XYZ file of C-alpha atoms in Angstrom:
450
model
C 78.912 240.039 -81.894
C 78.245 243.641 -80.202
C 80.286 244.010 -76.864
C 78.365 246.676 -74.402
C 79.932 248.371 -71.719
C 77.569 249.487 -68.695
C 78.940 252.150 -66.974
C 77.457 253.543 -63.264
C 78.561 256.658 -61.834
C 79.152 257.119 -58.198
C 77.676 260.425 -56.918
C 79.884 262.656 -55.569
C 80.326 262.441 -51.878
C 79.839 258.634 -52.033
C 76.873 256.396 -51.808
C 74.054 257.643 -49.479
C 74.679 255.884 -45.972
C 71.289 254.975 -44.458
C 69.940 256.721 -41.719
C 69.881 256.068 -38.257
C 66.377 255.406 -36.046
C 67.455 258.224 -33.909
C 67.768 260.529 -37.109
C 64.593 259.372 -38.552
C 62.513 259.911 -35.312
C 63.361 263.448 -34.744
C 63.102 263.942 -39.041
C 59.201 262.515 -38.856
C 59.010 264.919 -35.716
C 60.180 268.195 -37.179
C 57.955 267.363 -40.045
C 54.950 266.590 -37.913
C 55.654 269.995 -36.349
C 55.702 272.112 -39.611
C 52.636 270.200 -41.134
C 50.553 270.968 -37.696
C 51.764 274.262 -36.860
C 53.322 276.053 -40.132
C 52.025 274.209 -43.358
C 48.747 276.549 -43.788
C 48.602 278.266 -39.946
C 46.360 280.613 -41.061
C 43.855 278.474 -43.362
C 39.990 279.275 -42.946
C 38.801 276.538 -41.021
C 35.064 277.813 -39.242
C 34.054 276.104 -36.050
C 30.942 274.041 -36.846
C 28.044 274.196 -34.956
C 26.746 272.174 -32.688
C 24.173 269.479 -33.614
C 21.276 269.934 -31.252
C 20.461 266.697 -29.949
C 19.294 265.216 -26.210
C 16.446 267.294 -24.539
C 17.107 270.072 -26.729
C 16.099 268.252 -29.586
C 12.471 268.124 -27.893
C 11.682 271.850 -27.575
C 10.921 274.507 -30.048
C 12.506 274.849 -33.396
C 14.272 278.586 -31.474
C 15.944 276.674 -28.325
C 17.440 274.380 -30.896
C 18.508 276.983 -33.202
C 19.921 278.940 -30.589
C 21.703 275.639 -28.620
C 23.482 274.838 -32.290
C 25.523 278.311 -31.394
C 26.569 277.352 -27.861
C 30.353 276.718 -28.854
C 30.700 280.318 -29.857
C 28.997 281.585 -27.373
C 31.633 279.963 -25.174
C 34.392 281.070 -26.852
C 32.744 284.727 -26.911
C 32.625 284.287 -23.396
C 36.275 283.494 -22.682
C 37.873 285.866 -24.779
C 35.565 288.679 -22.853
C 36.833 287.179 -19.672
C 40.204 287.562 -21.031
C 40.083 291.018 -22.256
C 38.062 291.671 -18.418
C 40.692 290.718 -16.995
C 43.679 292.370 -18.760
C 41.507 295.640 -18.427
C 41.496 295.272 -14.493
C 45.080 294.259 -14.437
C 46.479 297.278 -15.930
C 44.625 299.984 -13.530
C 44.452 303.412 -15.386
C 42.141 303.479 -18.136
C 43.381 304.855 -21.741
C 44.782 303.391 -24.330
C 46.906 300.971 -23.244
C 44.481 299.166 -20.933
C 41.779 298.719 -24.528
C 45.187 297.620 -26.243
C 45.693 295.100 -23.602
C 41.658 293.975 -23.466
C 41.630 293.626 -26.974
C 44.995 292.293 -27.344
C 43.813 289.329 -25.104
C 40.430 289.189 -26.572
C 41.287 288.705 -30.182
C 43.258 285.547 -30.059
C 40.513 283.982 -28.633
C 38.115 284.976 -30.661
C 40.403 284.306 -33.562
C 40.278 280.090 -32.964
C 36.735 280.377 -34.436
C 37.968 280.774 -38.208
C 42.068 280.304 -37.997
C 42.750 277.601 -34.700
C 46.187 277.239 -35.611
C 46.933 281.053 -36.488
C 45.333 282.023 -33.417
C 48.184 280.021 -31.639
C 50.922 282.347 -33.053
C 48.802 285.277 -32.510
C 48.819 284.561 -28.905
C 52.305 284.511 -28.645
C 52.370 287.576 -30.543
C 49.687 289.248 -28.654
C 51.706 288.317 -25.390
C 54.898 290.134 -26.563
C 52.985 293.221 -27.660
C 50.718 293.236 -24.116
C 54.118 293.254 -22.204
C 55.263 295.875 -24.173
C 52.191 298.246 -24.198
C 50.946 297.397 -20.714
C 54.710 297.965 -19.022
C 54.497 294.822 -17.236
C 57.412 295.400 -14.544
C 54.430 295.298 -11.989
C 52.962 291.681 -13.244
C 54.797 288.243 -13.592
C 56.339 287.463 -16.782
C 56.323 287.502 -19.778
C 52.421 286.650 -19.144
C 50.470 289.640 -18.128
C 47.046 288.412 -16.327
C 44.794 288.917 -19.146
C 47.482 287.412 -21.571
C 47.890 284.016 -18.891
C 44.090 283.801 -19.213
C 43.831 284.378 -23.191
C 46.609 281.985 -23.653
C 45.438 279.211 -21.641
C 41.911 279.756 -23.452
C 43.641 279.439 -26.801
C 46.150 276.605 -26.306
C 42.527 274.318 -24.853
C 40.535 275.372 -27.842
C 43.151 274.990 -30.666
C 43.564 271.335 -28.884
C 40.060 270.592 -28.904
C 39.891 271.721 -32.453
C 42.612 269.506 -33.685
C 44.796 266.097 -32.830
C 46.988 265.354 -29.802
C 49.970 265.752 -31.238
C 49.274 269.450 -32.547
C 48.748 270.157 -28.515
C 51.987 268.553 -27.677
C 53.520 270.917 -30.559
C 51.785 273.902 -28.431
C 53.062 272.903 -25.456
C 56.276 272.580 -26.112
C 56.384 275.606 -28.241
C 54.791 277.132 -25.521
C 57.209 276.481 -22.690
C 60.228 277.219 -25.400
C 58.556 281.138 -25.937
C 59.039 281.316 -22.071
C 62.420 279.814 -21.539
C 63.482 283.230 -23.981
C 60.976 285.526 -22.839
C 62.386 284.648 -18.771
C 65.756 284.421 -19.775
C 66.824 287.221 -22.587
C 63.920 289.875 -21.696
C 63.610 288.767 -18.162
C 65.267 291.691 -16.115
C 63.772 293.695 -13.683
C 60.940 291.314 -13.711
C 61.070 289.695 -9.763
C 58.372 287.307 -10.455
C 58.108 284.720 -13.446
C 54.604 282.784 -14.499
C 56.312 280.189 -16.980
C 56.356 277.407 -14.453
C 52.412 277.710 -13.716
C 51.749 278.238 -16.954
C 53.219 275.486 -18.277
C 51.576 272.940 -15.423
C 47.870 274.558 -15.847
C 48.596 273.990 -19.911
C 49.871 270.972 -19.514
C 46.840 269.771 -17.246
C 44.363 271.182 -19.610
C 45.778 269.912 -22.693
C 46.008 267.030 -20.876
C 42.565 266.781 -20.310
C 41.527 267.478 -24.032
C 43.805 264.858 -24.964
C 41.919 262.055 -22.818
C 38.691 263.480 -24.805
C 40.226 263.165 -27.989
C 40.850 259.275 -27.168
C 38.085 258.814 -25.463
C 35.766 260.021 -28.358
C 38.160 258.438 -31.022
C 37.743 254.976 -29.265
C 34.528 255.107 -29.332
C 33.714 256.320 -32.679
C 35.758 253.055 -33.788
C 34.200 250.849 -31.385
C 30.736 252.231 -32.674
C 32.411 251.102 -36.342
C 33.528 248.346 -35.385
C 30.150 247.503 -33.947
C 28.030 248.301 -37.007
C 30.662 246.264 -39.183
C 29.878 243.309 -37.103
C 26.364 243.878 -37.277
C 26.254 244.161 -40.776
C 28.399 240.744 -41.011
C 26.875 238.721 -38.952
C 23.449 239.926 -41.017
C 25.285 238.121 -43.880
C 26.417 235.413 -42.051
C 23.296 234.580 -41.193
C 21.671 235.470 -44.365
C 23.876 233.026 -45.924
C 23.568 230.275 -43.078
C 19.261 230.403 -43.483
C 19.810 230.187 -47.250
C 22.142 226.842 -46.851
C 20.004 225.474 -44.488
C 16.865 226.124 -47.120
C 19.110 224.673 -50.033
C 19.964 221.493 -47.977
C 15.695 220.946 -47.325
C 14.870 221.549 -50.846
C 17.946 219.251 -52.027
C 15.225 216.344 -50.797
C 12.505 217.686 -52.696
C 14.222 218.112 -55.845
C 16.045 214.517 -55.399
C 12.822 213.061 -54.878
C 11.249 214.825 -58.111
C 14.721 213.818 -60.088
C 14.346 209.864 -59.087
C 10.578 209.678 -60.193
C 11.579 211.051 -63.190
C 14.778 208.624 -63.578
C 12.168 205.744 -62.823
C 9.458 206.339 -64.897
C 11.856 207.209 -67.737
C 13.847 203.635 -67.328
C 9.924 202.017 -66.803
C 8.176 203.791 -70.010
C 8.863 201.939 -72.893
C 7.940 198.503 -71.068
C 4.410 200.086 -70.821
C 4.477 200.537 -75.119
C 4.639 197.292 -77.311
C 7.260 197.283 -79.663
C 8.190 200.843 -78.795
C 10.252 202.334 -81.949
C 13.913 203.014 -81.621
C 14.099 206.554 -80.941
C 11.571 206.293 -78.259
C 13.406 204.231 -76.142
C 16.612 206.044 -76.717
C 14.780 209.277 -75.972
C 14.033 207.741 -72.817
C 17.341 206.488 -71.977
C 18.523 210.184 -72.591
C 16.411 211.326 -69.902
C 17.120 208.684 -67.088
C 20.571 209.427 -68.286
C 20.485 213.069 -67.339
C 18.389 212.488 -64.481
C 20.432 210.677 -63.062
C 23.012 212.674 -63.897
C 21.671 215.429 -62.452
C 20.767 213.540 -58.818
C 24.757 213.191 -58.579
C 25.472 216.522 -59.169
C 22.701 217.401 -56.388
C 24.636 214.929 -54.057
C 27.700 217.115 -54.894
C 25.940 220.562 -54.385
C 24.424 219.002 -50.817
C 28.193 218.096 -49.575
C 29.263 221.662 -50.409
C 26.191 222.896 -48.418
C 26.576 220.457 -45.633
C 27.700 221.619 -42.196
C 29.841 219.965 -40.528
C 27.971 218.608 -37.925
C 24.807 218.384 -40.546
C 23.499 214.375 -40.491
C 20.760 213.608 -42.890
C 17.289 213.286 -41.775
C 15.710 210.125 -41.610
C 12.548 211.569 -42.637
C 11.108 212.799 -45.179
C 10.609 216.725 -45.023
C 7.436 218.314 -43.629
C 3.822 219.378 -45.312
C 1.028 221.540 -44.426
C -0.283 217.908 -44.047
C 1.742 217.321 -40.589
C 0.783 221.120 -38.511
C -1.308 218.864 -36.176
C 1.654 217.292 -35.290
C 3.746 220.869 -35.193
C 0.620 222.459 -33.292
C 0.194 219.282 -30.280
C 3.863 219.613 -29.763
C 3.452 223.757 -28.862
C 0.808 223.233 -26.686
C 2.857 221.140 -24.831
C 5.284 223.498 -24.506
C 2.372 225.935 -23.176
C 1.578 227.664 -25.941
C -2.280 227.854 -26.304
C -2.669 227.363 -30.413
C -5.701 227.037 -32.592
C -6.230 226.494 -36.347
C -8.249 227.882 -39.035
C -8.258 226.863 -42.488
C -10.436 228.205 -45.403
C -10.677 227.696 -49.226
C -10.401 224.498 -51.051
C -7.786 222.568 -49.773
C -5.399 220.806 -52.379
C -2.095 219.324 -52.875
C 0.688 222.015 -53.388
C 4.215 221.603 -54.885
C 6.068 220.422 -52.416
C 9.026 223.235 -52.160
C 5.774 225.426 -51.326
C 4.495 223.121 -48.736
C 7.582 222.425 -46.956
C 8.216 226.485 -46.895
C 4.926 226.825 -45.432
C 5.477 224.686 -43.147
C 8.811 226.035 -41.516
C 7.264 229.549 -42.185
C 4.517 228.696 -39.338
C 7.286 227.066 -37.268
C 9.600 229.707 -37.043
C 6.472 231.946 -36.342
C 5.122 229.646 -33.615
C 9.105 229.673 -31.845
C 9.550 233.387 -32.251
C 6.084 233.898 -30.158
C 7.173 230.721 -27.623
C 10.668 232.928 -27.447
C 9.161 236.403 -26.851
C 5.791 236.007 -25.777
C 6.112 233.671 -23.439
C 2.311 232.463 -22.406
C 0.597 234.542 -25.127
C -2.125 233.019 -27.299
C -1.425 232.138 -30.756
C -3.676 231.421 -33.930
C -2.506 229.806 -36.940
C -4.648 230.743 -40.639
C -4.123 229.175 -43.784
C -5.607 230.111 -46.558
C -6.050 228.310 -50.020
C -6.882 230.426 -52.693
C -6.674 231.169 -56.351
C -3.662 232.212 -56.874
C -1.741 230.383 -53.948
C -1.465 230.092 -50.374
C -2.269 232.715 -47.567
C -0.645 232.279 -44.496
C -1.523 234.489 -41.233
C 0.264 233.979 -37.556
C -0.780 235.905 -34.953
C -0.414 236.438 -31.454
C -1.416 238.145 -28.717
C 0.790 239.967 -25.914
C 2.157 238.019 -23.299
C 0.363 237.973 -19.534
C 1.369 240.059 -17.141
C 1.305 237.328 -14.856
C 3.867 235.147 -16.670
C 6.477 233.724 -14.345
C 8.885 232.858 -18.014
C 10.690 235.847 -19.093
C 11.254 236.814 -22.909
C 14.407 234.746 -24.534
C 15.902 237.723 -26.678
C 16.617 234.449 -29.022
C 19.229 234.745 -32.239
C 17.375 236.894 -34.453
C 17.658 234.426 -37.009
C 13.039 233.851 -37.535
C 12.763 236.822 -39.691
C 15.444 236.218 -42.005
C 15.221 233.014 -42.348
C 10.816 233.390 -43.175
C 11.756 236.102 -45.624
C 14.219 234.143 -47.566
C 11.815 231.463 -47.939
C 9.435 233.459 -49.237
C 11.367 235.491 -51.529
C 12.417 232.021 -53.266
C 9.220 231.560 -53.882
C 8.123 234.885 -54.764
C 6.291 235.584 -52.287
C 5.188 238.313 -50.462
C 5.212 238.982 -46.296
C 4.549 241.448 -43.412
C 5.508 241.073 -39.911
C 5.123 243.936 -37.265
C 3.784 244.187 -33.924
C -0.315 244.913 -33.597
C -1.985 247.153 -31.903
C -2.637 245.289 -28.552
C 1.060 244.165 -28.009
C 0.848 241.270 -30.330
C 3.003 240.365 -33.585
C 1.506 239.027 -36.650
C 3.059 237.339 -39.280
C 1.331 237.707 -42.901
C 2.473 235.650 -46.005
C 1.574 235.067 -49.369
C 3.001 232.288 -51.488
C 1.778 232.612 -55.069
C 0.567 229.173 -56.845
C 0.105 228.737 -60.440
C -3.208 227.441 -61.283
C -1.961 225.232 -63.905
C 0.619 223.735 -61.533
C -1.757 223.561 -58.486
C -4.080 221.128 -60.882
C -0.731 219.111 -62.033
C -0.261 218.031 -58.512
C -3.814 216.929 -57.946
C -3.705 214.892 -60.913
């Protein structure tokens, strides 16, 4: 037997004690403030233009070319006010007033490409203005044209980026004039920090309650198109059960005929061999069989407040019926039916049938007092089906039902079980029509008949 001796060395200084809330706080701050402000300051980050949208997005191909560059024409704009400014503040012209102008101009014009560097160059720009400019005579350490450049920068560099990266400013901000005021503050009577640091904080303020504002509602607008997009499925899914538990009785039906003629076959036969009647046994076997496991599929399908219906499932054969009952509900209906009419398979007829009901609600929901016309064709190669109707009266005391949205879906599912192909869109008179085509084999179409 092999003895083994695990060993574990303590690290010098002991084991690491964990940390305390406090310490973690102000850890995830100072690294929030070097990823914002000092991790990259200075990237290349371009202002992008504007899309042109609204009532530019109507006029000429120039006006929306030239709106897409209005965010740098407003920066432009307040970095010449800037430099305007610390050009009029300093009084004799020379070099030291265009060192001021530009001094206040290029920070500003800086947030275009580098937001974050332009931050520091502000600062920096503010120390050298004071310096150049002699700015005994002006409140410090802000010259005029600095106050205005900084302010500019600070709002734009927020805009540009998150809330906290403002707070970061701010605070850096109000830090660069607690030393300015109190290390380099002599022989300076008048000091600027304090409005400087309300006006920033109101402004940043401001941009803040924009960043939320447009953050909320980009995830409301997200939140809104994922709930569109689900309840498409969910309905999707709730049309395609309810077609499943209607076609459950057709195939059930179809599945007992074929269980009953199979058990009734060889009586019809005298002295039917052997393998005959075992063949048929086989298939009443698996038919019936096959009815339980459509019982089982039905109960998976089944709502819960789903009761069986005590009739049998609709044809093309009972529209009258579907047609008397709209008219009493005011809805002025007529009829036509062309080609050779014959028995269908009965998943096609019952289709058809809730095809021209759905079509028939849908104009009694949003057309209320409109005209309707109902055309079934029989052809060839299937069955045409055509529902039209006209706008509703202007008169009409009944108001459009904006309804579920559920008719479209649910009409294009059915056909695309079968195949099929269909159109719906509005016509030109303020109607809606409702085209479908069910294909039919021939050979099936004459089955049926037989």
């Amino acid at each position: 037997m092999t003895q083994t001796t695990h060993t574990q060395t303590t690290p010098a200084g002991g084991a690491e004690r964990p940390r305390s809330p406090e310490f973690r706080l102000a850890a995830d701050a100072l690294r929030g403030l070097r990823q914002d402000l000092f991790h990259d300051a200075f990237a290349y980050r371009p202002l992008p233009r504007t899309e042109a949208g609204g009532r530019f997005a109507r006029r000429s191909g120039r006006v929306r070319e030239y709106a897409a560059w209005t965010p740098y024409a407003v920066v432009t704009g307040l970095g010449v006010l800037a430099m305007l400014v610390a050009l009029a503040s300093v009084g004799d012209p020379g070099l030291p007033s265009a060192l001021c102008g530009l001094l206040a101009l290029g920070p500003v014009l800086l947030t275009l490409v580098r937001p974050v560097g332009a931050f520091w160059s502000s600062l920096a720009a503010t120390t050298l203005a004071s310096a150049v400019g002699g700015a005994a005579g002006f409140d410090w350490p802000w010259g005029p044209g600095s106050f205005v450049s900084h302010l500019a920068v600070l709002t734009i560099v927020a805009m540009r980026t998150r809330p906290r990266t403002a707070a970061w400013m701010w605070v850096l901000t109000a830090v660069y004039g607690f030393l300015a005021e109190t290390g380099f503050g002599w022989g300076h009577y008048d000091t600027d920090v304090g409005p400087m640091l309300i006006l920033s904080a109101l402004l940043l303020l401001a941009v803040t309650v924009r960043h939320i504002h447009r953050e909320a509602r980009q995830e409301v607008t997200a939140q809104q198109t994922v709930t569109a997009v689900e309840r498409s499925r969910r309905t999707l899914l709730e049309e395609r059960t309810t077609i499943a538990r209607e076609l459950h009785d057709v195939v059930a039906h179809h599945m007992s005929v074929v269980a009953i003629q199979a058990e009734a076959a060889p009586y019809r036969v005298d002295n039917p061999p052997p393998e005959l009647e075992k063949a048929f046994v086989t298939i009443r076997e698996n038919a019936v069989a096959a009815l339980t496991e459509l019982r089982r599929v039905l109960g998976v399908v089944r709502a819960e407040d789903y009761e069986a219906p005590d009739a049998p499932q609709p044809t093309l054969a009972d529209l009258e019926g579907l047609l008397a009952n709209v008219r009493e509900a005011g809805l002025e209906t007529e009829k036509a039916v062309t080609g050779a009419v014959r028995e269908l398979p009965q998943g096609v007829e019952l289709s058809a049938y809730r095809i021209v009901q759905e079509a028939l609600s849908n104009t009694l929901r949003h057309a209320p007092g409109a005209k309707a016309r109902v055309e079934i064709g029989h052809v060839l190669g299937g069955l045409g089906l055509r529902v039209v109707n006209g706008p509703p009266p202007a008169s009409a005391l009944i108001k459009p039902s904006p309804g579920a949205g559920h008719g479209i879906t649910g009409m294009r599912e059915r056909v695309s079980m079968l195949n099929g192909e269909m159109t719906a869109a509005p016509t030109a008179d303020g109607g809606y029509e409702v085209t479908v085509f069910l294909p039919v084999p021939a050979a099936v179409a004459t089955g049926d008949e037989a």
